[in-house]
């Protein structure tokens, strides 16, 4: 077949038709344009669905490119007809391009403008892309694709279709702006396709097919009725598609988000006096009044006061309903306000006002009532005139400041905040929250600022236009709460608790995208071999797709991974490992290549456009998504037999992010329609899988309980370096579901925490795990960094969260600088919560203490916690767990009913029931035996088996016996000597030896002699002079073994407290020793420590930032460790000489 192509260089100024022989293209563009090019394959999903004809008749089908030209700026390009990719018909258009300057633009021009009829409002173009949204590829900059349209009159119009951030085929779509629609009423013509931003230095390719310019014919839509919402809506409010039959189980109470009142001994009353309405709360804890005197028609007419004669303030100054004005999102202050009526109805006050803005009027009714300490305000305004209902600001507070809560999210920059007033010992807290369960708004908005005019702690609700240009009737319920107790202003989450917390609570979670089924299975088989069996594992997108196909709205698995048969086999084998396994799905992303694709199933923006979602996807209508999930999930379950699943995205986005403004849909323009649809999806998911359903999190507080767990992430809170105020999460979300980790590591710190060195990577993981415990989450399996990190993330947390996941946090305290534990009200008012040192006591007897301070060490009395250290105390004595300092160095330890776990973090450490120098796992079996599993680099292995010894059989990774392993019983511990090729050791308890060796010394120095007793006799043991410090030295006396820990003769530690101080700490007892330190001589007596100030002798940290270290001058002195300063740089061995028992060492400066 004859091939025609077009190429134009970087300096072309006007489109000139050029027909160039094929071979002339090759020297300019290193891409072969050959007649025998391979013929691509259509997207297989479209073949499965029988989609052989495009639903939109093309204006350009790219089957014939005769006469097409390429116009370029700062670029070179060629455009040819091709069969390399296939979609509609036989040919597509292939563009090869590269940039040569800073602003590259390639314009594809037809031989003459291609006319289309008038009345159009949309443009479609199929494109095959070259990069992924989630991968940064500097060699392939993302280009912007636009259609160039010429109206009958006026200038050429540029219609931007999309930015290419996808691979494979995707349907680009744009709805014309109103002025463009008007311009093309008399028709127009396609004059070109423009590709801008291709700054790539090497050739890149794009493919195009079927470009259509058309008018949408929007036929009426019908939807299946969904179960009713489980609350009484405000009078006249539309329920959307939730018209029955049946009722959803959420919200779980009529009062929805009403905060808790910590005392039940109170009464609420309403009185009228002096043209005012006075709502009064009287309880054992005090008196609160809200006084409403109608005057302005806005919520600023309300005055609040705590205590008899307490300070009055206006909590809602500037708040109330505002009518919309033009195209702006914000509502406008009314030009005129007129009181229509105000009266008491029982225990409520009902007031009606007429608001005028731009000569438009609307009647707004406000109903006020007092529930506990909350003033509850209903705002109703039919007619679609309201643009906004806002809280305004609190005026008259004493020293106002704002505190935001992790996981009570809003948008990226602001969220509902608590306004704090008054001194630290007598604070008052104010909070206002929109009832999201009843709102009829399009979106919520958030404002956080403190200024002279007052404290703005929240935004409010906004009403935006639907596709028919109208706004919805206004129905809002606002909760305003004032209290001296911080806990009492926090909103509740009115969802039923998850029925799967007994499963989710004991499982460590991980998502793993399938790539090679056998390799994937081998990985999880190895993870389980290490004893990590309590895992919830879900697949990711890649289980459905091999490359750029759709990954949702599917029931057939990726063909390249074995299709359905491969998925069935994989699911069966993973579940056989004891892992709870589920597949990926979501109903928020909808790809145009999917077999269920239909344009009328896409969510519409207010201007009628298609709402984009994840790369190469649009957002499906929530009203359709809930229907499809009910159809497709049971098919998936029948095929693959799952017992959990991951339903991505739904809890990552705010409900208003995916509002459908299509006026054909009941509930259009309301985020409630999205919230109830997504909530129903989650309920159906867990019923279908007969197991927990998890989602992505970030905005999961709306859905906790409907989901059984979420990634425990709150990225905008930046909890890697911002305070750990745990109360909202622990008190409101923890009882409803099991959120895991802090998300994953990247979600937690966004890559902000340094981890370039092993020490930094360790600290990063430690902070992640400490935060997980502080917020009461379940574990996330951290495979990044190898099996050592995986075992740490699993074994440190699994037994801890299995205990607290279903328990209630009954007391939460924060430590101040002195270590005093404060309740949350005092901690927030005084700022102590910013230290992130948290103590949580759960029902069931577990107390979790976490040091989230980034630099301070915290001695809690039970443990010395380094930064990111933690300790668990169990009143039932069934669980011991901590990551704390052991002799000034961090170590990890867990003693639980299921396993022992310890890690000396690279040094030999003796723990209560373990001795190890790296990660060591001891799995407890029901038959009384146990399996000891060292994780590299662990080489020293010992466990205390309640005074018994044991025999040991070495096992390989497959679990096959390799033969017996040597066991040494010493000091009550069973020590296993490593056997080459062994993966683990099966220990069978045996009686303790009748003859054991003892010594009153555990730690020894090389070359010294100690007394060892066996059977009443003692003998000398001389420690070898070449014994390595930090390792074990063994001595055998008869049949008995005894171990020693080889230590340096002394340790030197430095401390910075305005000057450099050095401490000399003997490792063993000594009668006396003379030390010369900084020109001073001092005698050390047994167990004494000598300190000296090295001012003038060593560079001071405060002036230069240099660090101080101590270097071994003789082989027997080591273990120098900084206190309050980090070592770095190269050692300069000058300094002060010290002598201890004839052994010399020096303190030196470190030059960076």
Short mmCIF file of C-alpha atoms in Angstrom, two decimals, residues 623-1052:
data_model
loop_
_atom_site.label_atom_id
_atom_site.label_comp_id
_atom_site.label_asym_id
_atom_site.label_seq_id
_atom_site.Cartn_x
_atom_site.Cartn_y
_atom_site.Cartn_z
CA UNK A 623 -26.58 6.82 40.95
CA UNK A 624 -25.36 4.42 38.25
CA UNK A 625 -22.31 3.26 40.21
CA UNK A 626 -24.44 1.87 43.02
CA UNK A 627 -26.55 -0.04 40.48
CA UNK A 628 -23.54 -1.52 38.70
CA UNK A 629 -21.82 -2.52 41.94
CA UNK A 630 -24.90 -4.49 42.95
CA UNK A 631 -24.76 -6.34 39.61
CA UNK A 632 -21.03 -6.87 39.17
CA UNK A 633 -19.72 -7.64 42.67
CA UNK A 634 -21.74 -10.88 43.03
CA UNK A 635 -20.43 -12.08 39.66
CA UNK A 636 -16.86 -11.40 40.78
CA UNK A 637 -17.45 -13.25 44.04
CA UNK A 638 -18.98 -16.29 42.36
CA UNK A 639 -15.96 -16.53 40.10
CA UNK A 640 -13.07 -15.88 42.46
CA UNK A 641 -14.30 -16.78 45.98
CA UNK A 642 -12.83 -13.89 47.96
CA UNK A 643 -13.11 -13.01 51.65
CA UNK A 644 -12.21 -9.31 51.57
CA UNK A 645 -11.74 -6.58 48.98
CA UNK A 646 -10.32 -3.14 48.37
CA UNK A 647 -12.85 -0.61 47.07
CA UNK A 648 -10.51 2.17 46.04
CA UNK A 649 -10.99 5.96 45.92
CA UNK A 650 -14.47 6.31 47.48
CA UNK A 651 -13.11 7.48 50.85
CA UNK A 652 -10.15 9.34 49.36
CA UNK A 653 -12.35 11.97 47.76
CA UNK A 654 -14.76 14.24 49.56
CA UNK A 655 -18.39 13.49 48.68
CA UNK A 656 -18.67 16.80 46.83
CA UNK A 657 -15.66 16.05 44.64
CA UNK A 658 -17.85 13.66 42.63
CA UNK A 659 -21.20 15.43 42.67
CA UNK A 660 -23.31 14.79 39.59
CA UNK A 661 -24.83 18.08 38.39
CA UNK A 662 -26.81 16.38 35.62
CA UNK A 663 -30.33 17.80 36.07
CA UNK A 664 -31.79 14.56 34.71
CA UNK A 665 -30.68 12.73 37.88
CA UNK A 666 -32.71 12.84 41.11
CA UNK A 667 -30.59 14.58 43.71
CA UNK A 668 -28.48 16.32 41.06
CA UNK A 669 -26.14 18.94 42.47
CA UNK A 670 -26.15 17.51 46.01
CA UNK A 671 -23.17 15.84 47.62
CA UNK A 672 -25.61 13.85 49.75
CA UNK A 673 -26.52 11.81 46.66
CA UNK A 674 -22.87 10.81 46.32
CA UNK A 675 -22.45 10.14 50.04
CA UNK A 676 -25.44 7.82 50.29
CA UNK A 677 -24.58 5.99 47.06
CA UNK A 678 -20.98 5.38 48.11
CA UNK A 679 -22.07 4.34 51.59
CA UNK A 680 -24.51 1.82 50.15
CA UNK A 681 -21.77 0.46 47.89
CA UNK A 682 -19.59 -0.24 50.93
CA UNK A 683 -22.39 -2.02 52.75
CA UNK A 684 -23.11 -4.21 49.73
CA UNK A 685 -19.42 -4.94 49.27
CA UNK A 686 -18.92 -6.43 52.73
CA UNK A 687 -22.07 -8.49 52.37
CA UNK A 688 -20.90 -9.79 49.00
CA UNK A 689 -17.38 -10.74 50.07
CA UNK A 690 -18.56 -12.01 53.46
CA UNK A 691 -15.63 -10.10 54.84
CA UNK A 692 -14.24 -6.63 55.41
CA UNK A 693 -14.13 -3.99 52.70
CA UNK A 694 -11.33 -1.44 52.76
CA UNK A 695 -10.91 1.87 50.98
CA UNK A 696 -8.28 4.51 50.30
CA UNK A 697 -8.88 6.94 53.14
CA UNK A 698 -7.90 10.61 53.59
CA UNK A 699 -11.57 11.66 53.82
CA UNK A 700 -12.79 8.48 55.43
CA UNK A 701 -14.39 10.02 58.51
CA UNK A 702 -17.68 10.27 56.62
CA UNK A 703 -17.64 6.52 55.91
CA UNK A 704 -16.04 4.78 58.93
CA UNK A 705 -18.21 1.83 59.88
CA UNK A 706 -19.62 1.65 56.37
CA UNK A 707 -16.10 0.73 55.40
CA UNK A 708 -14.42 -1.78 57.68
CA UNK A 709 -11.05 -0.07 57.31
CA UNK A 710 -9.17 2.51 55.30
CA UNK A 711 -5.62 3.59 54.76
CA UNK A 712 -5.07 5.56 57.98
CA UNK A 713 -3.83 8.57 56.09
CA UNK A 714 -4.46 12.28 56.46
CA UNK A 715 -1.96 13.75 54.09
CA UNK A 716 -2.95 17.39 54.45
CA UNK A 717 -2.40 17.15 58.23
CA UNK A 718 1.29 16.28 57.61
CA UNK A 719 1.44 14.05 60.64
CA UNK A 720 5.07 13.20 60.02
CA UNK A 721 5.94 16.58 61.55
CA UNK A 722 2.71 18.08 62.95
CA UNK A 723 1.22 17.35 66.40
CA UNK A 724 -0.46 14.06 67.15
CA UNK A 725 -3.80 15.20 68.54
CA UNK A 726 -5.42 11.79 68.61
CA UNK A 727 -8.79 12.41 70.24
CA UNK A 728 -11.09 12.69 67.24
CA UNK A 729 -9.62 9.60 65.63
CA UNK A 730 -9.56 7.51 68.80
CA UNK A 731 -12.88 8.64 70.23
CA UNK A 732 -14.99 8.87 67.07
CA UNK A 733 -13.47 6.69 64.33
CA UNK A 734 -11.70 3.93 66.26
CA UNK A 735 -14.97 2.46 67.61
CA UNK A 736 -16.39 2.15 64.09
CA UNK A 737 -13.71 0.46 61.98
CA UNK A 738 -10.04 -0.50 61.73
CA UNK A 739 -7.97 2.02 59.79
CA UNK A 740 -4.49 0.73 59.07
CA UNK A 741 -1.04 2.21 59.31
CA UNK A 742 -0.72 5.89 58.65
CA UNK A 743 -1.59 4.90 55.15
CA UNK A 744 1.68 3.63 53.74
CA UNK A 745 5.06 5.24 54.30
CA UNK A 746 4.74 7.58 51.34
CA UNK A 747 1.26 8.65 52.40
CA UNK A 748 2.58 9.38 55.89
CA UNK A 749 5.50 11.61 55.05
CA UNK A 750 5.11 12.38 51.36
CA UNK A 751 8.81 11.64 50.97
CA UNK A 752 9.61 14.54 53.32
CA UNK A 753 11.32 12.47 56.02
CA UNK A 754 14.96 11.84 55.17
CA UNK A 755 15.86 8.23 54.65
CA UNK A 756 19.03 8.36 52.60
CA UNK A 757 21.04 6.47 55.21
CA UNK A 758 20.12 3.24 56.99
CA UNK A 759 19.74 5.21 60.22
CA UNK A 760 17.36 7.68 58.61
CA UNK A 761 15.34 4.89 57.02
CA UNK A 762 15.12 3.22 60.43
CA UNK A 763 13.92 6.45 62.03
CA UNK A 764 11.35 6.92 59.28
CA UNK A 765 9.86 3.49 59.88
CA UNK A 766 9.99 3.97 63.66
CA UNK A 767 8.01 7.19 63.38
CA UNK A 768 5.48 5.54 61.10
CA UNK A 769 4.94 2.66 63.55
CA UNK A 770 4.82 4.96 66.58
CA UNK A 771 2.15 7.11 64.93
CA UNK A 772 0.17 4.00 64.01
CA UNK A 773 0.04 3.06 67.69
CA UNK A 774 -0.64 6.60 68.91
CA UNK A 775 -3.73 6.87 66.70
CA UNK A 776 -4.92 3.37 67.57
CA UNK A 777 -4.67 1.99 64.04
CA UNK A 778 -3.99 -1.54 62.91
CA UNK A 779 -0.78 -2.41 61.14
CA UNK A 780 0.41 -1.88 57.61
CA UNK A 781 2.93 -4.41 56.32
CA UNK A 782 6.04 -2.51 55.25
CA UNK A 783 7.80 -4.62 52.65
CA UNK A 784 9.90 -1.68 51.50
CA UNK A 785 13.40 -2.26 52.85
CA UNK A 786 13.22 -6.05 52.94
CA UNK A 787 12.12 -8.74 55.33
CA UNK A 788 13.68 -6.96 58.32
CA UNK A 789 11.31 -4.02 57.91
CA UNK A 790 8.42 -6.34 57.13
CA UNK A 791 8.96 -8.35 60.30
CA UNK A 792 9.32 -5.20 62.39
CA UNK A 793 6.11 -3.69 61.05
CA UNK A 794 4.25 -6.97 61.59
CA UNK A 795 5.55 -8.42 64.84
CA UNK A 796 5.84 -5.18 66.79
CA UNK A 797 2.22 -4.24 66.14
CA UNK A 798 0.06 -7.23 65.29
CA UNK A 799 -0.55 -8.55 68.80
CA UNK A 800 -0.89 -5.03 70.17
CA UNK A 801 -3.61 -3.88 67.79
CA UNK A 802 -5.34 -7.25 67.98
CA UNK A 803 -5.87 -6.34 71.65
CA UNK A 804 -6.99 -2.72 71.29
CA UNK A 805 -8.80 -2.71 67.92
CA UNK A 806 -12.18 -3.53 69.44
CA UNK A 807 -11.64 -1.71 72.71
CA UNK A 808 -12.70 1.82 73.53
CA UNK A 809 -10.17 4.50 74.45
CA UNK A 810 -11.41 5.37 77.94
CA UNK A 811 -8.68 7.86 78.85
CA UNK A 812 -6.24 9.89 76.72
CA UNK A 813 -3.49 11.98 78.24
CA UNK A 814 -0.71 14.19 76.91
CA UNK A 815 2.61 14.81 78.68
CA UNK A 816 3.88 18.33 79.19
CA UNK A 817 7.55 19.28 79.33
CA UNK A 818 7.84 18.12 82.93
CA UNK A 819 6.24 14.76 82.17
CA UNK A 820 2.96 15.60 83.86
CA UNK A 821 0.03 13.91 82.15
CA UNK A 822 -2.76 16.30 81.17
CA UNK A 823 -6.28 15.68 79.91
CA UNK A 824 -6.94 16.84 76.37
CA UNK A 825 -8.63 20.09 77.40
CA UNK A 826 -5.60 21.23 79.41
CA UNK A 827 -3.18 19.90 76.79
CA UNK A 828 -4.89 21.78 73.96
CA UNK A 829 -5.40 24.99 75.93
CA UNK A 830 -1.78 25.06 77.09
CA UNK A 831 -0.21 23.62 73.96
CA UNK A 832 1.28 20.47 75.54
CA UNK A 833 -0.39 18.32 72.87
CA UNK A 834 2.19 19.68 70.43
CA UNK A 835 4.81 17.45 72.10
CA UNK A 836 2.96 14.41 70.72
CA UNK A 837 3.64 12.41 73.88
CA UNK A 838 0.45 10.43 74.29
CA UNK A 839 -0.84 7.90 76.82
CA UNK A 840 -4.03 6.03 75.94
CA UNK A 841 -5.77 3.61 78.28
CA UNK A 842 -8.22 1.24 76.63
CA UNK A 843 -11.04 -0.78 78.09
CA UNK A 844 -9.65 -4.26 78.54
CA UNK A 845 -6.61 -3.14 80.49
CA UNK A 846 -4.16 -2.03 77.80
CA UNK A 847 -2.25 1.26 78.10
CA UNK A 848 -0.26 2.46 75.10
CA UNK A 849 2.36 5.16 75.67
CA UNK A 850 3.95 6.77 72.62
CA UNK A 851 6.71 9.35 72.42
CA UNK A 852 6.00 11.23 69.21
CA UNK A 853 8.43 14.00 70.09
CA UNK A 854 11.03 14.26 67.36
CA UNK A 855 14.03 14.91 69.62
CA UNK A 856 13.20 14.43 73.31
CA UNK A 857 13.70 11.20 75.23
CA UNK A 858 10.86 10.49 77.67
CA UNK A 859 11.30 8.51 80.89
CA UNK A 860 7.77 7.37 81.67
CA UNK A 861 8.66 5.37 84.77
CA UNK A 862 7.90 2.13 82.95
CA UNK A 863 10.34 2.67 80.10
CA UNK A 864 12.77 5.18 78.67
CA UNK A 865 11.34 6.10 75.28
CA UNK A 866 13.58 7.60 72.62
CA UNK A 867 11.99 9.78 69.95
CA UNK A 868 9.33 7.61 68.28
CA UNK A 869 9.61 5.03 71.04
CA UNK A 870 6.62 3.42 72.73
CA UNK A 871 5.55 1.06 75.47
CA UNK A 872 2.50 -1.13 76.07
CA UNK A 873 1.37 -2.01 79.59
CA UNK A 874 -1.15 -4.81 80.00
CA UNK A 875 -3.02 -5.08 83.28
CA UNK A 876 -3.85 -8.70 82.44
CA UNK A 877 -0.12 -9.49 82.02
CA UNK A 878 -0.75 -11.33 78.77
CA UNK A 879 1.19 -8.92 76.58
CA UNK A 880 4.48 -7.10 76.88
CA UNK A 881 5.55 -4.86 74.04
CA UNK A 882 7.88 -1.93 73.63
CA UNK A 883 10.36 -0.15 71.44
CA UNK A 884 12.48 1.59 74.03
CA UNK A 885 15.98 2.28 75.24
CA UNK A 886 17.91 -0.57 76.80
CA UNK A 887 21.06 0.91 78.35
CA UNK A 888 20.80 4.04 76.21
CA UNK A 889 20.24 2.20 72.95
CA UNK A 890 16.98 1.32 71.25
CA UNK A 891 15.70 -2.23 71.18
CA UNK A 892 12.36 -3.84 70.28
CA UNK A 893 10.54 -6.51 72.25
CA UNK A 894 7.18 -8.28 72.22
CA UNK A 895 6.08 -11.17 74.42
CA UNK A 896 2.58 -12.21 73.41
CA UNK A 897 0.39 -15.29 73.39
CA UNK A 898 1.27 -15.88 69.72
CA UNK A 899 4.98 -15.12 69.52
CA UNK A 900 8.12 -13.58 70.94
CA UNK A 901 9.88 -10.93 68.93
CA UNK A 902 13.05 -8.99 69.64
CA UNK A 903 15.55 -6.86 67.81
CA UNK A 904 18.75 -5.42 69.23
CA UNK A 905 19.06 -3.08 66.25
CA UNK A 906 22.52 -4.31 65.31
CA UNK A 907 23.91 -5.03 68.79
CA UNK A 908 23.74 -7.92 71.19
CA UNK A 909 20.87 -7.35 73.60
CA UNK A 910 19.46 -9.38 76.47
CA UNK A 911 15.69 -8.97 76.63
CA UNK A 912 13.32 -10.47 79.21
CA UNK A 913 12.87 -13.71 77.24
CA UNK A 914 15.17 -13.32 74.24
CA UNK A 915 18.84 -12.82 73.48
CA UNK A 916 19.57 -11.61 69.96
CA UNK A 917 21.66 -9.25 67.88
CA UNK A 918 19.08 -8.69 65.12
CA UNK A 919 15.42 -9.43 64.42
CA UNK A 920 14.44 -12.73 66.04
CA UNK A 921 11.01 -14.37 65.88
CA UNK A 922 9.84 -17.21 68.09
CA UNK A 923 6.45 -18.56 67.04
CA UNK A 924 4.45 -20.37 69.72
CA UNK A 925 2.61 -23.53 68.65
CA UNK A 926 -0.42 -25.16 70.15
CA UNK A 927 1.52 -28.39 70.78
CA UNK A 928 3.96 -26.61 73.09
CA UNK A 929 6.77 -26.49 70.56
CA UNK A 930 8.03 -23.27 69.08
CA UNK A 931 9.80 -22.23 65.92
CA UNK A 932 12.74 -19.85 66.11
CA UNK A 933 13.25 -17.73 62.97
CA UNK A 934 16.20 -15.37 62.67
CA UNK A 935 15.87 -12.50 60.22
CA UNK A 936 19.12 -11.33 58.67
CA UNK A 937 21.47 -10.10 60.05
CA UNK A 938 20.54 -11.91 63.28
CA UNK A 939 23.12 -14.58 64.24
CA UNK A 940 22.69 -14.79 68.01
CA UNK A 941 19.50 -16.62 68.98
CA UNK A 942 18.20 -17.53 72.42
CA UNK A 943 14.83 -17.79 74.09
CA UNK A 944 13.72 -18.42 77.67
CA UNK A 945 11.26 -21.32 77.76
CA UNK A 946 10.04 -20.98 81.34
CA UNK A 947 13.22 -22.51 82.73
CA UNK A 948 13.25 -25.48 80.38
CA UNK A 949 15.82 -26.48 77.82
CA UNK A 950 14.96 -27.77 74.35
CA UNK A 951 16.12 -29.88 71.46
CA UNK A 952 16.32 -28.16 68.08
CA UNK A 953 15.82 -29.36 64.52
CA UNK A 954 16.94 -27.11 61.69
CA UNK A 955 14.42 -26.51 58.89
CA UNK A 956 14.91 -25.12 55.41
CA UNK A 957 12.63 -22.51 53.86
CA UNK A 958 10.31 -25.20 52.55
CA UNK A 959 9.92 -26.54 56.09
CA UNK A 960 11.93 -29.70 55.50
CA UNK A 961 14.19 -31.00 58.25
CA UNK A 962 17.92 -30.52 57.77
CA UNK A 963 18.98 -32.27 60.96
CA UNK A 964 19.59 -31.40 64.60
CA UNK A 965 21.05 -28.05 65.59
CA UNK A 966 23.34 -27.53 68.57
CA UNK A 967 21.62 -26.15 71.66
CA UNK A 968 23.32 -24.59 74.66
CA UNK A 969 21.40 -23.94 77.84
CA UNK A 970 22.79 -20.94 79.71
CA UNK A 971 21.43 -18.59 82.35
CA UNK A 972 17.88 -19.91 81.76
CA UNK A 973 17.96 -19.33 77.99
CA UNK A 974 18.00 -21.89 75.19
CA UNK A 975 20.71 -20.78 72.76
CA UNK A 976 20.63 -22.20 69.24
CA UNK A 977 23.86 -22.29 67.29
CA UNK A 978 23.35 -21.33 63.63
CA UNK A 979 23.45 -24.16 61.12
CA UNK A 980 24.45 -23.44 57.53
CA UNK A 981 21.47 -23.45 55.18
CA UNK A 982 18.89 -23.37 57.95
CA UNK A 983 15.92 -21.04 57.69
CA UNK A 984 14.44 -21.76 61.12
CA UNK A 985 14.69 -24.09 64.11
CA UNK A 986 11.92 -26.16 65.62
CA UNK A 987 12.36 -26.29 69.40
CA UNK A 988 10.89 -29.10 71.47
CA UNK A 989 10.98 -28.25 75.19
CA UNK A 990 13.04 -30.56 77.40
CA UNK A 991 13.77 -30.55 81.13
CA UNK A 992 16.54 -28.20 82.17
CA UNK A 993 19.98 -29.82 82.57
CA UNK A 994 20.70 -31.16 86.03
CA UNK A 995 24.08 -29.47 85.93
CA UNK A 996 24.34 -25.80 84.99
CA UNK A 997 27.14 -23.27 85.08
CA UNK A 998 26.77 -20.02 86.96
CA UNK A 999 28.72 -16.81 87.31
CA UNK A 1000 27.85 -13.57 89.05
CA UNK A 1001 29.22 -11.73 86.08
CA UNK A 1002 27.36 -11.48 82.76
CA UNK A 1003 29.53 -8.86 81.15
CA UNK A 1004 33.24 -9.26 80.78
CA UNK A 1005 36.11 -7.46 79.08
CA UNK A 1006 38.71 -9.16 76.92
CA UNK A 1007 41.59 -10.63 78.89
CA UNK A 1008 40.00 -10.64 82.34
CA UNK A 1009 39.46 -13.69 84.53
CA UNK A 1010 36.17 -14.59 86.20
CA UNK A 1011 34.93 -17.39 88.46
CA UNK A 1012 32.54 -19.99 87.00
CA UNK A 1013 30.74 -22.41 89.32
CA UNK A 1014 29.38 -25.84 88.35
CA UNK A 1015 27.92 -28.27 90.88
CA UNK A 1016 29.36 -26.42 93.86
CA UNK A 1017 32.83 -26.14 92.39
CA UNK A 1018 34.32 -23.05 90.87
CA UNK A 1019 37.07 -22.53 88.35
CA UNK A 1020 38.69 -19.64 86.60
CA UNK A 1021 37.71 -18.63 83.09
CA UNK A 1022 39.97 -16.24 81.28
CA UNK A 1023 38.20 -14.30 78.57
CA UNK A 1024 40.21 -14.54 75.35
CA UNK A 1025 42.13 -11.35 74.72
CA UNK A 1026 40.84 -11.29 71.15
CA UNK A 1027 37.17 -11.65 72.13
CA UNK A 1028 35.12 -9.28 70.02
CA UNK A 1029 33.29 -6.52 71.79
CA UNK A 1030 29.53 -6.73 71.34
CA UNK A 1031 29.50 -10.49 70.84
CA UNK A 1032 29.17 -13.53 73.06
CA UNK A 1033 32.03 -15.40 74.69
CA UNK A 1034 31.26 -19.03 75.57
CA UNK A 1035 32.78 -21.23 78.26
CA UNK A 1036 32.13 -24.92 78.73
CA UNK A 1037 32.63 -26.42 82.17
CA UNK A 1038 32.07 -30.16 82.00
CA UNK A 1039 28.76 -30.62 80.19
CA UNK A 1040 27.51 -27.16 81.12
CA UNK A 1041 27.71 -24.05 78.99
CA UNK A 1042 27.69 -20.45 80.09
CA UNK A 1043 27.67 -17.34 77.97
CA UNK A 1044 29.15 -13.91 78.56
CA UNK A 1045 28.63 -10.59 76.84
CA UNK A 1046 31.92 -9.00 75.83
CA UNK A 1047 31.96 -5.27 76.56
CA UNK A 1048 34.54 -2.48 76.51
CA UNK A 1049 36.19 -1.56 79.76
CA UNK A 1050 34.45 1.81 79.72
CA UNK A 1051 32.00 3.81 77.69
CA UNK A 1052 32.24 7.48 76.95
#
